[in-house]
CSV table of C-alpha atoms in Angstrom, one decimal:
chain,number,residue,atom,x,y,z
B,243,MET,CA,0.0,0.0,0.0
B,244,LYS,CA,2.9,2.3,0.8
B,245,LYS,CA,4.4,1.6,-2.6
B,246,LEU,CA,1.1,2.5,-4.3
B,247,THR,CA,0.8,5.8,-2.4
B,248,ASN,CA,4.4,6.6,-3.4
B,249,VAL,CA,3.5,5.9,-7.0
B,250,ILE,CA,0.4,8.1,-6.9
B,251,LYS,CA,2.5,10.9,-5.4
B,252,GLN,CA,5.1,10.5,-8.1
B,253,LEU,CA,2.5,10.3,-10.8
B,254,SER,CA,0.9,13.5,-9.6
B,255,ALA,CA,4.3,15.2,-9.7
B,256,ALA,CA,4.9,13.8,-13.2
B,257,CYS,CA,1.6,15.2,-14.5
B,258,VAL,CA,2.4,18.6,-13.1
B,259,LEU,CA,5.9,18.4,-14.6
B,260,LEU,CA,4.5,17.4,-18.0
B,261,VAL,CA,2.2,20.4,-18.0
B,262,ILE,CA,4.8,22.9,-16.9
B,263,THR,CA,7.5,21.7,-19.3
B,264,SER,CA,5.2,21.3,-22.3
B,265,GLN,CA,3.2,24.6,-22.2
B,266,THR,CA,3.2,24.9,-25.9
B,267,TRP,CA,1.4,21.7,-26.5
B,268,ALA,CA,-0.6,21.9,-23.3
B,269,LEU,CA,-2.6,24.9,-24.6
B,270,ASN,CA,-3.1,23.0,-27.9
B,271,LEU,CA,-4.2,19.9,-25.9
B,272,GLN,CA,-6.6,21.9,-23.9
B,273,GLU,CA,-8.0,23.5,-27.1
B,274,ALA,CA,-8.2,20.1,-28.8
B,275,LYS,CA,-10.1,18.7,-25.8
B,276,LEU,CA,-12.5,21.6,-25.7
B,277,ARG,CA,-13.3,21.2,-29.4
B,278,GLY,CA,-13.8,17.5,-29.0
B,279,TYR,CA,-10.9,16.5,-31.2
B,280,VAL,CA,-9.2,14.3,-28.5
B,281,GLU,CA,-10.3,12.5,-25.4
B,282,GLU,CA,-8.6,10.7,-22.5
B,283,THR,CA,-8.9,6.9,-22.3
B,284,ALA,CA,-8.9,4.4,-19.4
B,285,THR,CA,-5.4,3.4,-20.6
B,286,GLY,CA,-3.8,6.7,-19.6
B,287,TYR,CA,-3.4,7.8,-23.2
B,288,LEU,CA,-5.2,10.1,-25.6
B,289,VAL,CA,-7.2,9.2,-28.7
B,290,VAL,CA,-8.4,11.3,-31.6
B,291,THR,CA,-12.2,11.3,-31.9
B,292,GLY,CA,-14.1,11.2,-35.2
B,293,LYS,CA,-14.0,15.0,-35.2
B,294,GLY,CA,-10.2,15.0,-35.1
B,295,GLN,CA,-8.2,17.2,-37.3
B,296,LYS,CA,-4.8,16.4,-38.8
B,297,GLU,CA,-3.1,18.5,-36.2
B,298,ALA,CA,-4.9,16.5,-33.5
B,299,VAL,CA,-3.3,13.3,-34.7
B,300,SER,CA,0.3,14.6,-34.4
B,301,LEU,CA,-0.6,16.2,-31.0
B,302,VAL,CA,-1.9,12.9,-29.7
B,303,LYS,CA,1.2,11.1,-30.9
B,304,ASP,CA,3.5,13.6,-29.2
B,305,VAL,CA,1.6,13.7,-25.9
B,306,ASN,CA,1.3,9.9,-25.8
B,307,VAL,CA,5.1,9.4,-26.4
B,308,LYS,CA,5.9,11.8,-23.6
B,309,ARG,CA,3.4,10.1,-21.3
B,310,LYS,CA,4.7,6.6,-22.0
B,311,SER,CA,8.3,7.8,-21.3
B,312,LYS,CA,7.2,9.3,-18.0
B,313,TYR,CA,5.1,6.3,-17.0
B,314,ALA,CA,8.1,3.9,-17.8
B,315,GLU,CA,10.4,6.1,-15.7
B,316,ILE,CA,8.0,5.9,-12.7
B,317,ALA,CA,7.4,2.1,-13.2
B,318,ASN,CA,11.1,1.4,-13.4
B,319,ARG,CA,11.9,3.5,-10.3
B,320,ASN,CA,9.2,1.7,-8.3
B,321,ASN,CA,9.8,-1.8,-9.8
B,322,ILE,CA,6.1,-2.1,-10.9
B,323,PRO,CA,4.5,-2.9,-14.2
B,324,ILE,CA,4.0,0.1,-16.5
B,325,ARG,CA,0.4,-0.9,-16.8
B,326,SER,CA,-0.1,-0.1,-13.1
B,327,VAL,CA,1.2,3.4,-13.7
B,328,GLU,CA,-0.9,3.9,-16.8
B,329,ILE,CA,-4.1,2.9,-14.9
B,330,GLN,CA,-3.4,5.3,-12.0
B,331,ALA,CA,-2.6,8.1,-14.5
B,332,ALA,CA,-5.9,7.4,-16.4
B,333,LYS,CA,-7.9,7.7,-13.2
B,334,LYS,CA,-6.3,11.1,-12.5
B,335,LEU,CA,-6.6,12.4,-16.1
B,336,MET,CA,-10.2,11.3,-16.5
B,337,LYS,CA,-11.5,13.2,-13.4
């Protein structure tokens, strides 16, 4: 349980870090979400909706690559499966 709490704290910090260090795509991501071009999934990654524009596709790829890298880093540091980190991230991102 302590390990899971630690992972959740690290995941929260990682999410904040991703937003701060990626302000240029964060605004685009927010706009894409507001316009309904992209949405969060239960896997912790984004998908392009049927309304998606060409720009949304590259945005989703960029964001998902960055997320996967951060999730892997957290999983490796805590010696847990990346899937566990993805699920915890999805719960936070879908709130």
